[in-house]
PDB file of C-alpha atoms in Angstrom:
ATOM      1  CA  MET A  23      75.243  92.236  99.504  1.00 62.00           C
ATOM      2  CA  ALA A  24      78.584  91.687  97.780  1.00 83.00           C
ATOM      3  CA  LEU A  25      79.181  92.511  94.123  1.00 91.00           C
ATOM      4  CA  ASP A  26      79.923  88.854  93.420  1.00 94.00           C
ATOM      5  CA  THR A  27      80.581  85.586  95.217  1.00 96.00           C
ATOM      6  CA  LEU A  28      83.984  84.112  95.957  1.00 97.00           C
ATOM      7  CA  ALA A  29      83.138  81.130  93.745  1.00 97.00           C
ATOM      8  CA  ASN A  30      82.275  83.342  90.769  1.00 97.00           C
ATOM      9  CA  VAL A  31      85.416  85.450  91.184  1.00 97.00           C
ATOM     10  CA  LYS A  32      87.582  82.323  91.243  1.00 97.00           C
ATOM     11  CA  THR A  33      85.859  81.011  88.123  1.00 97.00           C
ATOM     12  CA  ARG A  34      86.461  84.283  86.258  1.00 96.00           C
ATOM     13  CA  LEU A  35      90.138  84.233  87.263  1.00 96.00           C
ATOM     14  CA  GLY A  36      90.678  80.524  86.638  1.00 96.00           C
ATOM     15  CA  ILE A  37      91.645  79.862  90.265  1.00 96.00           C
ATOM     16  CA  SER A  38      91.010  76.409  91.698  1.00 93.00           C
ATOM     17  CA  GLY A  39      91.425  75.084  95.221  1.00 93.00           C
ATOM     18  CA  SER A  40      90.766  76.921  98.474  1.00 95.00           C
ATOM     19  CA  ALA A  41      94.291  77.691  99.695  1.00 95.00           C
ATOM     20  CA  ASP A  42      93.984  81.393  98.847  1.00 95.00           C
ATOM     21  CA  ASP A  43      90.347  81.910  99.818  1.00 97.00           C
ATOM     22  CA  SER A  44      91.171  84.119 102.814  1.00 97.00           C
ATOM     23  CA  LEU A  45      93.344  86.364 100.654  1.00 96.00           C
ATOM     24  CA  LEU A  46      90.728  86.493  97.910  1.00 97.00           C
ATOM     25  CA  ASN A  47      87.996  87.451 100.377  1.00 97.00           C
ATOM     26  CA  LEU A  48      90.119  90.371 101.573  1.00 97.00           C
ATOM     27  CA  LEU A  49      90.744  91.461  97.990  1.00 97.00           C
ATOM     28  CA  ILE A  50      87.027  91.155  97.191  1.00 97.00           C
ATOM     29  CA  ASP A  51      86.202  93.591 100.008  1.00 96.00           C
ATOM     30  CA  SER A  52      88.913  96.008  98.876  1.00 96.00           C
ATOM     31  CA  ALA A  53      87.787  95.837  95.241  1.00 96.00           C
ATOM     32  CA  GLU A  54      84.180  96.561  96.217  1.00 95.00           C
ATOM     33  CA  ASP A  55      85.250  99.677  98.133  1.00 94.00           C
ATOM     34  CA  TRP A  56      87.502 100.795  95.264  1.00 95.00           C
ATOM     35  CA  ILE A  57      84.714 100.446  92.691  1.00 95.00           C
ATOM     36  CA  ALA A  58      82.177 102.218  94.917  1.00 93.00           C
ATOM     37  CA  ASN A  59      84.569 105.145  95.372  1.00 93.00           C
ATOM     38  CA  ARG A  60      85.549 105.206  91.708  1.00 93.00           C
ATOM     39  CA  CYS A  61      81.975 105.188  90.428  1.00 93.00           C
ATOM     40  CA  GLY A  62      80.456 107.231  93.245  1.00 90.00           C
ATOM     41  CA  ARG A  63      77.671 104.726  93.862  1.00 90.00           C
ATOM     42  CA  ASP A  64      76.805 101.465  95.600  1.00 90.00           C
ATOM     43  CA  PHE A  65      76.058  98.634  93.174  1.00 90.00           C
ATOM     44  CA  ALA A  66      75.092  96.105  95.833  1.00 84.00           C
ATOM     45  CA  GLY A  67      71.729  97.776  96.404  1.00 88.00           C
ATOM     46  CA  GLY A  68      69.696  98.271  99.556  1.00 91.00           C
ATOM     47  CA  SER A  69      68.070 101.158 101.413  1.00 95.00           C
ATOM     48  CA  PHE A  70      69.671 104.611 101.531  1.00 96.00           C
ATOM     49  CA  THR A  71      69.032 107.935 103.264  1.00 97.00           C
ATOM     50  CA  GLU A  72      70.425 111.097 101.689  1.00 96.00           C
ATOM     51  CA  TYR A  73      70.154 114.831 102.348  1.00 96.00           C
ATOM     52  CA  PHE A  74      70.001 117.809 100.006  1.00 94.00           C
ATOM     53  CA  PRO A  75      69.696 121.613 100.092  1.00 91.00           C
ATOM     54  CA  GLY A  76      66.206 122.981  99.598  1.00 89.00           C
ATOM     55  CA  ASN A  77      66.797 125.668  96.975  1.00 87.00           C
ATOM     56  CA  VAL A  78      66.786 123.171  94.091  1.00 90.00           C
ATOM     57  CA  GLU A  79      64.204 121.496  91.888  1.00 94.00           C
ATOM     58  CA  PHE A  80      66.239 118.364  91.125  1.00 95.00           C
ATOM     59  CA  LEU A  81      67.666 115.890  93.652  1.00 96.00           C
ATOM     60  CA  LEU A  82      70.402 113.659  92.217  1.00 94.00           C
ATOM     61  CA  LEU A  83      70.512 110.451  94.221  1.00 95.00           C
ATOM     62  CA  ALA A  84      73.883 108.773  94.612  1.00 92.00           C
ATOM     63  CA  ASN A  85      72.607 105.289  93.798  1.00 93.00           C
ATOM     64  CA  PHE A  86      70.481 104.078  90.914  1.00 92.00           C
ATOM     65  CA  PRO A  87      68.406 102.655  89.299  1.00 92.00           C
ATOM     66  CA  VAL A  88      65.821 103.364  91.984  1.00 96.00           C
ATOM     67  CA  THR A  89      63.234 100.709  92.793  1.00 96.00           C
ATOM     68  CA  ALA A  90      61.236 102.716  95.339  1.00 97.00           C
ATOM     69  CA  VAL A  91      61.167 106.062  97.139  1.00 98.00           C
ATOM     70  CA  ALA A  92      59.865 105.580 100.672  1.00 98.00           C
ATOM     71  CA  THR A  93      59.665 109.235 101.736  1.00 98.00           C
ATOM     72  CA  VAL A  94      60.725 112.717 100.756  1.00 98.00           C
ATOM     73  CA  LYS A  95      60.750 115.054 103.758  1.00 97.00           C
ATOM     74  CA  VAL A  96      61.281 118.811 103.623  1.00 95.00           C
ATOM     75  CA  ASP A  97      62.424 120.529 106.810  1.00 92.00           C
ATOM     76  CA  PRO A  98      65.059 123.305 106.778  1.00 88.00           C
ATOM     77  CA  ALA A  99      65.291 122.917 110.564  1.00 87.00           C
ATOM     78  CA  GLY A 100      66.618 119.391 110.031  1.00 89.00           C
ATOM     79  CA  VAL A 101      64.220 117.538 112.340  1.00 93.00           C
ATOM     80  CA  PHE A 102      62.344 115.596 109.638  1.00 95.00           C
ATOM     81  CA  GLY A 103      59.344 114.569 111.678  1.00 96.00           C
ATOM     82  CA  ALA A 104      56.377 112.671 110.289  1.00 96.00           C
ATOM     83  CA  ASP A 105      54.622 115.944 109.464  1.00 96.00           C
ATOM     84  CA  THR A 106      57.392 116.974 107.033  1.00 96.00           C
ATOM     85  CA  VAL A 107      56.649 114.266 104.450  1.00 97.00           C
ATOM     86  CA  ILE A 108      55.577 115.806 101.147  1.00 97.00           C
ATOM     87  CA  ALA A 109      53.038 114.247  98.808  1.00 97.00           C
ATOM     88  CA  SER A 110      54.422 112.012  96.074  1.00 96.00           C
ATOM     89  CA  SER A 111      52.199 113.893  93.633  1.00 97.00           C
ATOM     90  CA  SER A 112      54.438 116.960  94.056  1.00 97.00           C
ATOM     91  CA  TYR A 113      57.460 115.306  92.462  1.00 97.00           C
ATOM     92  CA  VAL A 114      58.391 112.759  89.822  1.00 97.00           C
ATOM     93  CA  VAL A 115      61.074 110.092  90.154  1.00 97.00           C
ATOM     94  CA  HIS A 116      63.306 109.325  87.176  1.00 96.00           C
ATOM     95  CA  THR A 117      64.189 105.849  88.366  1.00 95.00           C
ATOM     96  CA  GLU A 118      66.823 104.856  85.805  1.00 91.00           C
ATOM     97  CA  ARG A 119      69.190 107.702  86.730  1.00 90.00           C
ATOM     98  CA  GLY A 120      67.971 108.304  90.275  1.00 93.00           C
ATOM     99  CA  VAL A 121      66.655 111.851  89.885  1.00 95.00           C
ATOM    100  CA  ILE A 122      63.757 113.335  91.852  1.00 97.00           C
ATOM    101  CA  GLN A 123      62.222 116.346  90.112  1.00 97.00           C
ATOM    102  CA  SER A 124      59.923 118.758  91.907  1.00 96.00           C
ATOM    103  CA  LYS A 125      56.730 119.710  90.078  1.00 96.00           C
ATOM    104  CA  VAL A 126      56.185 122.858  92.143  1.00 94.00           C
ATOM    105  CA  GLY A 127      59.515 124.686  92.034  1.00 93.00           C
ATOM    106  CA  PRO A 128      62.289 124.525  94.664  1.00 92.00           C
ATOM    107  CA  PHE A 129      61.638 122.051  97.466  1.00 92.00           C
ATOM    108  CA  VAL A 130      61.945 124.934  99.952  1.00 87.00           C
ATOM    109  CA  ALA A 131      60.428 128.172  98.686  1.00 75.00           C
ATOM    110  CA  VAL A 132      62.598 131.269  99.016  1.00 65.00           C
ATOM    111  CA  ALA A 133      61.230 133.608 101.679  1.00 60.00           C
ATOM    112  CA  GLU A 134      60.096 136.927 100.237  1.00 56.00           C
ATOM    113  CA  ARG A 135      60.959 139.381 102.988  1.00 55.00           C
ATOM    114  CA  ALA A 136      63.378 142.154 103.739  1.00 52.00           C
ATOM    115  CA  GLY A 137      66.509 141.657 105.796  1.00 54.00           C
ATOM    116  CA  LEU A 138      69.238 139.074 105.772  1.00 53.00           C
ATOM    117  CA  VAL A 139      68.825 136.225 103.291  1.00 55.00           C
ATOM    118  CA  ASN A 140      67.974 132.979 105.099  1.00 53.00           C
ATOM    119  CA  ALA A 141      68.425 134.614 108.487  1.00 54.00           C
ATOM    120  CA  ASP A 142      65.486 132.595 109.798  1.00 52.00           C
ATOM    121  CA  ARG A 143      66.453 128.947 110.256  1.00 50.00           C
ATOM    122  CA  ASP A 144      62.948 127.829 109.331  1.00 50.00           C
ATOM    123  CA  THR A 145      63.419 129.210 105.816  1.00 54.00           C
ATOM    124  CA  TRP A 146      67.111 128.419 105.378  1.00 58.00           C
ATOM    125  CA  THR A 147      66.772 127.175 101.812  1.00 59.00           C
ATOM    126  CA  ARG A 148      70.463 126.484 101.304  1.00 65.00           C
ATOM    127  CA  SER A 149      70.878 124.269 104.320  1.00 74.00           C
ATOM    128  CA  PRO A 150      72.665 121.074 103.186  1.00 83.00           C
ATOM    129  CA  ARG A 151      70.075 119.080 105.159  1.00 89.00           C
ATOM    130  CA  ALA A 152      66.808 120.738 104.164  1.00 92.00           C
ATOM    131  CA  VAL A 153      65.491 117.720 102.234  1.00 96.00           C
ATOM    132  CA  GLN A 154      65.693 114.082 103.292  1.00 97.00           C
ATOM    133  CA  VAL A 155      65.105 111.212 100.863  1.00 98.00           C
ATOM    134  CA  VAL A 156      64.761 107.570 101.884  1.00 98.00           C
ATOM    135  CA  TYR A 157      64.882 105.233  98.905  1.00 98.00           C
ATOM    136  CA  SER A 158      66.004 101.805  97.766  1.00 97.00           C
ATOM    137  CA  THR A 159      67.747 100.294  94.766  1.00 95.00           C
ATOM    138  CA  GLY A 160      67.802  96.813  93.298  1.00 90.00           C
ATOM    139  CA  THR A 161      70.426  94.180  93.991  1.00 85.00           C
ATOM    140  CA  THR A 162      71.206  93.147  90.409  1.00 89.00           C
ATOM    141  CA  VAL A 163      74.855  93.947  89.659  1.00 92.00           C
ATOM    142  CA  PRO A 164      75.639  94.534  85.943  1.00 92.00           C
ATOM    143  CA  ASP A 165      77.864  91.871  84.373  1.00 95.00           C
ATOM    144  CA  ASP A 166      80.352  94.535  83.248  1.00 96.00           C
ATOM    145  CA  VAL A 167      80.808  95.625  86.855  1.00 96.00           C
ATOM    146  CA  LYS A 168      81.310  92.019  87.955  1.00 96.00           C
ATOM    147  CA  GLU A 169      83.982  91.563  85.288  1.00 97.00           C
ATOM    148  CA  ALA A 170      85.767  94.773  86.317  1.00 97.00           C
ATOM    149  CA  HIS A 171      85.538  93.607  89.933  1.00 97.00           C
ATOM    150  CA  ALA A 172      87.184  90.275  89.060  1.00 97.00           C
ATOM    151  CA  GLN A 173      89.911  91.874  86.940  1.00 96.00           C
ATOM    152  CA  LEU A 174      90.812  94.275  89.734  1.00 96.00           C
ATOM    153  CA  ILE A 175      91.017  91.401  92.210  1.00 97.00           C
ATOM    154  CA  GLY A 176      93.147  89.416  89.757  1.00 95.00           C
ATOM    155  CA  HIS A 177      95.512  92.355  89.353  1.00 93.00           C
ATOM    156  CA  TRP A 178      96.105  92.610  93.100  1.00 93.00           C
ATOM    157  CA  TYR A 179      96.185  88.830  93.501  1.00 94.00           C
ATOM    158  CA  ARG A 180      99.022  88.475  90.978  1.00 88.00           C
ATOM    159  CA  GLN A 181     101.013  91.148  92.788  1.00 85.00           C
ATOM    160  CA  VAL A 182     100.697  89.329  96.104  1.00 87.00           C
ATOM    161  CA  LYS A 183     101.517  85.925  94.617  1.00 85.00           C
ATOM    162  CA  THR A 184     104.616  87.311  92.898  1.00 79.00           C
ATOM    163  CA  GLN A 185     105.815  88.860  96.137  1.00 78.00           C
ATOM    164  CA  VAL A 186     105.193  85.604  97.995  1.00 79.00           C
ATOM    165  CA  ALA A 187     107.056  83.599  95.336  1.00 71.00           C
ATOM    166  CA  SER A 188     110.105  85.833  95.787  1.00 65.00           C
ATOM    167  CA  SER A 189     109.765  85.662  99.600  1.00 62.00           C
ATOM    168  CA  PHE A 190     109.147  89.420  99.659  1.00 53.00           C
ATOM    169  CA  GLN A 191     112.786  90.009  98.772  1.00 56.00           C
ATOM    170  CA  ASN A 192     114.366  92.074  96.024  1.00 55.00           C
ATOM    171  CA  VAL A 193     115.139  88.941  94.042  1.00 57.00           C
ATOM    172  CA  ASP A 194     115.472  89.212  90.279  1.00 61.00           C
ATOM    173  CA  GLU A 195     116.018  85.541  89.547  1.00 60.00           C
ATOM    174  CA  GLN A 196     115.695  82.123  91.181  1.00 61.00           C
ATOM    175  CA  LYS A 197     116.888  78.731  89.953  1.00 62.00           C
ATOM    176  CA  PHE A 198     115.242  75.431  90.764  1.00 62.00           C
ATOM    177  CA  GLY A 199     117.355  72.748  89.087  1.00 69.00           C
ATOM    178  CA  ASP A 200     117.124  73.408  85.367  1.00 72.00           C
ATOM    179  CA  VAL A 201     114.261  75.874  85.796  1.00 70.00           C
ATOM    180  CA  THR A 202     114.970  79.606  86.056  1.00 65.00           C
ATOM    181  CA  ILE A 203     112.300  82.035  87.250  1.00 62.00           C
ATOM    182  CA  ARG A 204     112.802  85.743  86.682  1.00 62.00           C
ATOM    183  CA  TYR A 205     110.860  88.408  88.596  1.00 57.00           C
ATOM    184  CA  ARG A 206     110.327  91.916  87.260  1.00 58.00           C
ATOM    185  CA  LEU A 207     109.819  93.539  90.647  1.00 53.00           C
ATOM    186  CA  ASP A 208     110.780  96.895  89.174  1.00 55.00           C
ATOM    187  CA  LEU A 209     107.672  96.697  87.000  1.00 53.00           C
ATOM    188  CA  LEU A 210     105.463  95.141  89.654  1.00 54.00           C
ATOM    189  CA  SER A 211     105.539  98.182  91.942  1.00 55.00           C
ATOM    190  CA  THR A 212     104.461 100.522  89.149  1.00 58.00           C
ATOM    191  CA  LEU A 213     102.160  98.172  87.250  1.00 68.00           C
ATOM    192  CA  PRO A 214      99.025 100.116  86.269  1.00 79.00           C
ATOM    193  CA  LEU A 215      95.514  98.813  86.691  1.00 85.00           C
ATOM    194  CA  PRO A 216      94.235  96.787  83.736  1.00 89.00           C
ATOM    195  CA  ALA A 217      92.788  99.178  81.156  1.00 91.00           C
ATOM    196  CA  ASP A 218      89.635  97.078  80.928  1.00 94.00           C
ATOM    197  CA  VAL A 219      88.747  97.896  84.542  1.00 96.00           C
ATOM    198  CA  GLU A 220      88.319 101.585  83.730  1.00 94.00           C
ATOM    199  CA  ARG A 221      86.687 100.841  80.375  1.00 95.00           C
ATOM    200  CA  LEU A 222      84.100  98.506  81.885  1.00 96.00           C
ATOM    201  CA  LEU A 223      83.233 100.909  84.707  1.00 95.00           C
ATOM    202  CA  MET A 224      83.073 104.091  82.622  1.00 93.00           C
ATOM    203  CA  PRO A 225      79.352 103.819  81.669  1.00 90.00           C
ATOM    204  CA  TYR A 226      78.417 103.294  85.325  1.00 89.00           C
ATOM    205  CA  ARG A 227      80.228 106.233  86.904  1.00 88.00           C
ATOM    206  CA  THR A 228      78.064 108.959  88.401  1.00 81.00           C
ATOM    207  CA  PRO A 229      78.476 112.037  86.171  1.00 69.00           C
ATOM    208  CA  ALA A 230      80.369 114.928  87.742  1.00 62.00           C
ATOM    209  CA  LEU A 231      78.188 117.981  88.298  1.00 53.00           C
TER     210      LEU A 231
END
């Protein structure tokens, strides 16, 4: 699912006609990837599978809010068969932030034995794939994210249209009869992203740990 439709993006940007639809669709895809990378999460929703080490009591899911947790499997060996599913009564899901909290201590108990720590693969608590979570999130994209998405597309769209208007040449000025058009290509190449893009996305970025 996309963050927003082509029609909605064009409405937000005041673009009419279909001549630039192919370009806009490309920019929509690029903007979605940029926002996902910037915020560290997928706003379009769907089903996700993620892996975590076992020596923790909290699992921070990349995407949220969570609508359902299908399974939590614990298997330091990394096989994750049907017999590795743990009971939902052993953990609580904080859906709004996407956090799964164990009620019984670390998801993989630390082996109490002499010798090398985690030498036995079956009790390798720090394995990055000791816990598997399959979960899903909703498909409702916040309006602020849609607006940031449109502004980012508009920013790139204006750059392309300016370059096209100057025939991709280092032209500072063109005259058409009594009309003079000036291009600030020196500013175009270093034009920063609109400040509102970062401001709108800030509340939705996954906190750094």
